[in-house]
Structures are given as C-alpha cells and as structure tokens.
Tab-separated table of C-alpha atoms and ligand atoms in Angstrom:
chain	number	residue	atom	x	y	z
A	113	UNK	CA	145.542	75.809	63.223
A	114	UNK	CA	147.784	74.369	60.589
A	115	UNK	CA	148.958	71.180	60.004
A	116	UNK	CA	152.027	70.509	58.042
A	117	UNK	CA	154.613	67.904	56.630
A	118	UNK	CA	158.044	68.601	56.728
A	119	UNK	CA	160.049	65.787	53.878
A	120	UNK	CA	163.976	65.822	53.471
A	121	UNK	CA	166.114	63.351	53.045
A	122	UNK	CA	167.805	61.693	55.955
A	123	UNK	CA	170.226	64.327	58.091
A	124	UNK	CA	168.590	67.249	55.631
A	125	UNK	CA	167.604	68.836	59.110
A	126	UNK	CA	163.802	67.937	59.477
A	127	UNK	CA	164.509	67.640	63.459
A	128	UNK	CA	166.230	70.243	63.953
A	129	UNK	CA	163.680	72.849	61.973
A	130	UNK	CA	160.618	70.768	63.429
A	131	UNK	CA	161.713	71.019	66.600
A	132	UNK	CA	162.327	75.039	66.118
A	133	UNK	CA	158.759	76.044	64.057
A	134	UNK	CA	156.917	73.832	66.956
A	135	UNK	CA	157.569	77.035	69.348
A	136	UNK	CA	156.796	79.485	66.903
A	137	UNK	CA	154.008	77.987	65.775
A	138	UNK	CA	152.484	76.430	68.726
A	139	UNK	CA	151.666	73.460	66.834
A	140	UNK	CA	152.537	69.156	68.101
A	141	UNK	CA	155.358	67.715	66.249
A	142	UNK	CA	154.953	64.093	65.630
A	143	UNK	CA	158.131	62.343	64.640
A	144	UNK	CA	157.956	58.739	63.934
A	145	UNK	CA	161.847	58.058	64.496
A	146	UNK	CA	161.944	59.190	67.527
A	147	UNK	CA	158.721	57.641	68.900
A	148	UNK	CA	160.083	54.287	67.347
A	149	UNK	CA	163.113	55.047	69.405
A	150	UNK	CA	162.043	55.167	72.018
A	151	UNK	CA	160.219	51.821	71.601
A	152	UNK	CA	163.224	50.328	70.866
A	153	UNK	CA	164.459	51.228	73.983
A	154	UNK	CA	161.982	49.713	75.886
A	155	UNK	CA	162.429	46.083	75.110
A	156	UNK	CA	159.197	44.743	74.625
A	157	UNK	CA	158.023	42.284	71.728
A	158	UNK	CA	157.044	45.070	69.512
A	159	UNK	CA	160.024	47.058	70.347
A	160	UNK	CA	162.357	44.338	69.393
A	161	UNK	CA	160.456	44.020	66.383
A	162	UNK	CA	160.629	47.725	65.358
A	163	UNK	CA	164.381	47.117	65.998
A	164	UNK	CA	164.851	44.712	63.059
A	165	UNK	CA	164.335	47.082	60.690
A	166	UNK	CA	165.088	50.111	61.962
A	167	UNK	CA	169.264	49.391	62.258
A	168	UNK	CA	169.336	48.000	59.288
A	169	UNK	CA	167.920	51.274	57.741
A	170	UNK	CA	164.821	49.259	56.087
A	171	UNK	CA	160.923	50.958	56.722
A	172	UNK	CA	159.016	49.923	59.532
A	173	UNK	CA	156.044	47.594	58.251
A	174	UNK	CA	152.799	50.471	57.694
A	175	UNK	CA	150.518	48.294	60.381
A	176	UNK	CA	152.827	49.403	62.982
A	177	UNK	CA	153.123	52.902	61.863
A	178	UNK	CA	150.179	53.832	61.357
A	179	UNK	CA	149.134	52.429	64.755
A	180	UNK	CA	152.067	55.014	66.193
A	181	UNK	CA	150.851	57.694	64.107
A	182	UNK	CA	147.322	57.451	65.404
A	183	UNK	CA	148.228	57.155	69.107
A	184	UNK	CA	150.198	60.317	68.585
A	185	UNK	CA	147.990	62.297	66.950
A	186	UNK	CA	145.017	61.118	69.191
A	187	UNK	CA	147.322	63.285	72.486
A	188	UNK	CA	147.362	66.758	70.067
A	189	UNK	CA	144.894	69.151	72.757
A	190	UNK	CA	142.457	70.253	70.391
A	191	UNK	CA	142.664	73.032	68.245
A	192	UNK	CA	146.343	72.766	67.702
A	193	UNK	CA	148.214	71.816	64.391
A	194	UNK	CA	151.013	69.184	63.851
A	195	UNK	CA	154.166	69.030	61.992
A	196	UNK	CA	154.763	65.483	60.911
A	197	UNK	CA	158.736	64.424	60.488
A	198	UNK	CA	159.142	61.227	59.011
A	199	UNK	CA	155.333	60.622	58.194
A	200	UNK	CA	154.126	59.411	55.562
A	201	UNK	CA	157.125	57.351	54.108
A	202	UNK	CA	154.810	55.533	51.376
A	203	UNK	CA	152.066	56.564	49.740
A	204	UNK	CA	150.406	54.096	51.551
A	205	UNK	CA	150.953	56.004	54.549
A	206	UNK	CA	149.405	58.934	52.832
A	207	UNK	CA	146.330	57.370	52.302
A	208	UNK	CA	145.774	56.067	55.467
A	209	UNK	CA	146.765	60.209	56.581
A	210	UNK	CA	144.277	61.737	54.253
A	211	UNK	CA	141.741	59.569	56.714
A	212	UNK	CA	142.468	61.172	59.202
A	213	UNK	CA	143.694	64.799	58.842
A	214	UNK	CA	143.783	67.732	56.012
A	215	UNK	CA	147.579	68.784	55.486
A	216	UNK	CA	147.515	72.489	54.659
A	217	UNK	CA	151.541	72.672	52.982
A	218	UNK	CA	154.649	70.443	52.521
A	219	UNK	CA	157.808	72.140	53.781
A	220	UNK	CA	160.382	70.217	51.399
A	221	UNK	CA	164.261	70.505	52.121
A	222	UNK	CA	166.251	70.116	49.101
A	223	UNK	CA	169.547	69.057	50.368
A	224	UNK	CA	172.509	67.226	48.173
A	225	UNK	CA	173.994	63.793	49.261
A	226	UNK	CA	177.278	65.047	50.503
A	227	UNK	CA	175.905	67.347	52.629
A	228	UNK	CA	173.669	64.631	54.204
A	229	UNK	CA	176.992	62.256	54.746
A	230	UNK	CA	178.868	65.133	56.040
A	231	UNK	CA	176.418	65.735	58.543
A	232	UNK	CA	174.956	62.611	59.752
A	233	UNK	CA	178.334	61.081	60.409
A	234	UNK	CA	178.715	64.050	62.809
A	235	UNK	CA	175.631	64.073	64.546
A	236	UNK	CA	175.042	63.577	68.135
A	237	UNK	CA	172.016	63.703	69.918
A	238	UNK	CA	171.302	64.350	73.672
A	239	UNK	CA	170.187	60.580	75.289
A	240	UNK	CA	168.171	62.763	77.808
A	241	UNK	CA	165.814	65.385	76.413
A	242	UNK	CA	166.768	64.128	72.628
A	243	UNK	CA	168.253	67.425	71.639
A	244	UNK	CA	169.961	67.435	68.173
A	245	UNK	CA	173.723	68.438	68.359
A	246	UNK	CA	176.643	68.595	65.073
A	247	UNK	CA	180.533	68.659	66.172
A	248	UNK	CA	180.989	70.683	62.763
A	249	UNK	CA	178.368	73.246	62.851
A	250	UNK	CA	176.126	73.206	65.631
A	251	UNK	CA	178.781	72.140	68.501
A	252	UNK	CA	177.637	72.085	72.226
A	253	UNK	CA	179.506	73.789	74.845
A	254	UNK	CA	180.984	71.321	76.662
A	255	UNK	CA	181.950	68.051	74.723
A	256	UNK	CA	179.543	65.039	74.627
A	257	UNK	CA	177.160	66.893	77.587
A	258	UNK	CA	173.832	68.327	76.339
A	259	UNK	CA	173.822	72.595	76.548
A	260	UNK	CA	170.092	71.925	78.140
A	261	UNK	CA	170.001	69.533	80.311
A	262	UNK	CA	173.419	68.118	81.215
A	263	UNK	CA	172.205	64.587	79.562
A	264	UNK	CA	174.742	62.422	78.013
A	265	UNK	CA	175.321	62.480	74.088
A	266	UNK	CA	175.817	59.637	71.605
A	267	UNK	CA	175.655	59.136	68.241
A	268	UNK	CA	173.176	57.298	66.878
A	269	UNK	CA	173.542	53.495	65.779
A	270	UNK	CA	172.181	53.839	62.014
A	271	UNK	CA	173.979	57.221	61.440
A	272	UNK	CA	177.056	54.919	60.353
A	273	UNK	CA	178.371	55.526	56.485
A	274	UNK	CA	176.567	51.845	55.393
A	275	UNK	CA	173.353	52.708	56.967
A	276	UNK	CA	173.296	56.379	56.237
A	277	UNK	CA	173.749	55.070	51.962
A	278	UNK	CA	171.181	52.643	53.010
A	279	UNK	CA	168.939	55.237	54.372
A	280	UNK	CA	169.190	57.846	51.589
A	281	UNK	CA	168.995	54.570	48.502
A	282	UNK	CA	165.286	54.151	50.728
A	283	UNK	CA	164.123	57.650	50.760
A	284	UNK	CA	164.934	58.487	47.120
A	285	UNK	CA	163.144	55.157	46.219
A	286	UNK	CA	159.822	55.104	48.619
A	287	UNK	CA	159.770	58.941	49.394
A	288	UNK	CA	160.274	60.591	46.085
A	289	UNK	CA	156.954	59.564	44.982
A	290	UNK	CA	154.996	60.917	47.931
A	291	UNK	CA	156.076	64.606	46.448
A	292	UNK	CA	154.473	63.477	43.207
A	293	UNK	CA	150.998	62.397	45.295
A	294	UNK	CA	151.128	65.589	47.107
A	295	UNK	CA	151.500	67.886	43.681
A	296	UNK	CA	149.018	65.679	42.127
A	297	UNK	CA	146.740	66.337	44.811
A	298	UNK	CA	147.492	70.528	44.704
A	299	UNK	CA	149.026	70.262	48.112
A	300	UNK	CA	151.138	73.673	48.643
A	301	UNK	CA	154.961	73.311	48.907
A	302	UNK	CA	157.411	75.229	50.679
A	303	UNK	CA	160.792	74.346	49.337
A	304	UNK	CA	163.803	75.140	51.037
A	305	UNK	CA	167.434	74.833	49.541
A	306	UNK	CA	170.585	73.817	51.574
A	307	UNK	CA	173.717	74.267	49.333
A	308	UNK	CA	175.964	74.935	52.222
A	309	UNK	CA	177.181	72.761	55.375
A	310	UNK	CA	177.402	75.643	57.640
A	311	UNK	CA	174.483	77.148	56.971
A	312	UNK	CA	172.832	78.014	60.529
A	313	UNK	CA	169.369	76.551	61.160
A	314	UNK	CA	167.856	79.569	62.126
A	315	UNK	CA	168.310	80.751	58.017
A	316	UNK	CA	166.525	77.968	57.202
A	317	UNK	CA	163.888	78.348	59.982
A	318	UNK	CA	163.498	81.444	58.491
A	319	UNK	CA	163.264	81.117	54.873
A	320	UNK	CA	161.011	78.601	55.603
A	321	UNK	CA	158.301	80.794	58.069
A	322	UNK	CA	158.809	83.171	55.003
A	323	UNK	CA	157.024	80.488	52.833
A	324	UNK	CA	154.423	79.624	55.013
A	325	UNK	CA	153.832	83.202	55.627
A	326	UNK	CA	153.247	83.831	51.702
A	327	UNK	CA	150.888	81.255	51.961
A	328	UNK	CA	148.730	82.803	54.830
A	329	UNK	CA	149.848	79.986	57.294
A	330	UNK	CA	152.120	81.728	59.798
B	552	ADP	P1	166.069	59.682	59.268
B	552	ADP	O1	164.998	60.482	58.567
B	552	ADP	O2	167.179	60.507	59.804
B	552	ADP	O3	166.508	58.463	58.527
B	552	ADP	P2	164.142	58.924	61.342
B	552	ADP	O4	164.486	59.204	62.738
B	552	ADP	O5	163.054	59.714	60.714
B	552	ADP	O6	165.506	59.061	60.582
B	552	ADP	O7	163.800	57.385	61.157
B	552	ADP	C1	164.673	56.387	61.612
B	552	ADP	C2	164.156	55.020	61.170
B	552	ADP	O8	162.835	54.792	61.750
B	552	ADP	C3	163.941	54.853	59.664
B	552	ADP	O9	165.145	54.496	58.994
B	552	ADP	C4	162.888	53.732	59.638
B	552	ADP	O10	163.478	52.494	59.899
B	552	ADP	C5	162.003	54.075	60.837
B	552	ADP	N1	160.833	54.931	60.467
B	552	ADP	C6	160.618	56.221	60.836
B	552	ADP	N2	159.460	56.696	60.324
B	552	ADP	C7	158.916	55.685	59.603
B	552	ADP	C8	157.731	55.549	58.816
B	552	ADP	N3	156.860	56.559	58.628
B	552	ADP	N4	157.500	54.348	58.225
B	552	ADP	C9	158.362	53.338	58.368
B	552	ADP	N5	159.510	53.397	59.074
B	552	ADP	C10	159.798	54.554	59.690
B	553	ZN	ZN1	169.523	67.191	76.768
C-alpha cells in the first residue's frame, strides 16, 4: 500500500499522471478540484459557496476542505493507497493530513510558467467521465467529443489567461512552502522535469514509476 502526493503547479499535468499511476498502482486518487466541481455543479448552499472562490482562482476556506478530504478518504476499501492531487494546498492542510494518514513520497512536477499558459488555455476536459483532453498535444479523435465515452467537451471556466496568472501567483505563494514542510519532515521526493510542451504523458508516467521504483514503492 502506498500513499502518495502528487504537487505541480496548475496545468503541470497532476490529472493527467494521477489519473494514469491510479491503474498501475491500484491505489484511490483523491482530487479536491474535481470533487469541488462537482459540488459546484450541484447547486446547493455549500456548492454556491465553494463557487465564490473557486472562479475567481482564490483557495477554498480549509473547514470545507478538509471536510471533503475526509469524506473521500473515509470510501478508500481498505488496504489500498491514495494519490492526493490538489491536497494539501497550505500547510495547514498538512497538518490536519499528518492526522490522518502517513504519506510515503511526494511526486513533484517541475514545470515552467509558459508551459503551464500554453497548456491550460488549451485544455478541454470531457463533461461526462471528466477525461483530460489538449488540442495541441493530446488531441481527441473527433473534435469536442470525448475518445471514451462520446461525452461532450468544454473548457473549463478558470482556465482563462486572468485566472490561470491568478492561479499560478496562489500556488507559488501558499504551495511553495508545503515542499519546504515536507523536506523538513524527510518526506521522499520524486521530482519530475517538463521542459518541453509536447512531451507525451506516458514519459512522464514513466520517469516518474522509475522514481518510485528506486524508492521501493512500485
Ligand atoms: P488547478 O491545480 O489546475 O488549479 P484544481 O482542479 O486542483 O486546479 O483546483 C481548482 C480550484 O479548486 C482551485 O483553484 C481552488 O479554488 C479549489 N481547490 C482545490 N483544491 C483545494 C484545496 N486543497 N484547498 C483549497 N482550495 C482548493
Ligand atoms: Zn468522457
């Protein structure tokens, strides 16, 4: 069992890999984006609520996140590991994860900014089964209609070029610091370079499985 963060900036691909290792690794992926989502899309009170900050790229307030996290986590079957994407934020949220779960490695994609412009502005995502698409690099077959499942695509309302700035201005802020917590702590990381836009997720998949791997966790 093994139980895992994955941390990269906004659009550095944490979906997309998450979504890949959970297969090979049989593990849960928890990923607080799209679980707030798909709140949002609901409509109720706390939905609404989650909404205000979400669009305007701004962290949701840690009461309500950590009540999400620990719903989610509470569903793993046991005996099978997570990969958190897009928990913790703060280091706030890191306490309140030490509580309840040991993290055995931080996968860490090191990605520049223009790379993370270049490919949120271009990212669609399936409105069905929430598969992650990129008209540059990672195109589906038929325009706008998920490869899986037929679903519709669209692109999502905060990947816009004010947000996205807003988004990254956030991360390096509130996020860097977590890495700090985590080396303090003698967490081990996995980091992964992206220098290229067309780099192919499976390379990355890769490289990083190689990492675990040398640390006796795949
Ligand atoms: P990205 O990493 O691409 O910005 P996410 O899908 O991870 O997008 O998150 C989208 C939005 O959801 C964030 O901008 C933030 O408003 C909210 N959010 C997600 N995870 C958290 C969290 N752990 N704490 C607070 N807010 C969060
Ligand atoms: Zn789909």
């Amino acid at each position: 069992m093994v139980n895992l963060i994955i941390f990269g900036a906004p659009g550095s691909g944490k979906g997309t890999y998450a979504s890949r290792l959970k297969d090979i690794l049989n593990v849960a992926v928890i990923a607080t984006g799209d679980i707030f989502r798909e709140m949002i899309k609901e409509d109720t009170p706390l939905g609404r609520k989650v909404k205000s900050y979400v669009e305007k790229g701004l962290l949701v307030p840690d009461d309500i996140t950590l009540d999400v996290l620990k719903e989610n986590m509470a569903k793993i079957p046991r005996g099978r590991g997570f990969i958190l994407d897009g928990y913790p934020r703060t280091v706030e949220q890191a306490k309140a994860l030490d509580k309840i779960a040991k993290i055995n490695a931080i996968i860490h994609l090191v990605v520049p900014d223009w790379i993370i412009i270049e490919r949120l502005s271009s990212r669609r995502i399936c409105k069905n089964c929430g598969a992650i698409y990129n008209l540059l690099f990672l195109k589906p077959k038929n325009d706008m209609i998920c490869d899986h499942c037929g679903g519709p695509l669209y692109q999502r309302p905060d990947d816009t070029p004010e947000v996205i700035q807003q988004r990254i201005k956030v991360y390096e802020m509130q996020t860097r610091s977590l890495l700090e917590y985590y080396r303090e702590k003698r967490i081990p990381f996995v980091e992964v370079k992206c220098e290229k836009l067309e780099t192919p997720p499976e390379v990355i998949v890769q490289e990083i499985l190689k990492g675990l791997k040398s640390l006796g966790l795949a």
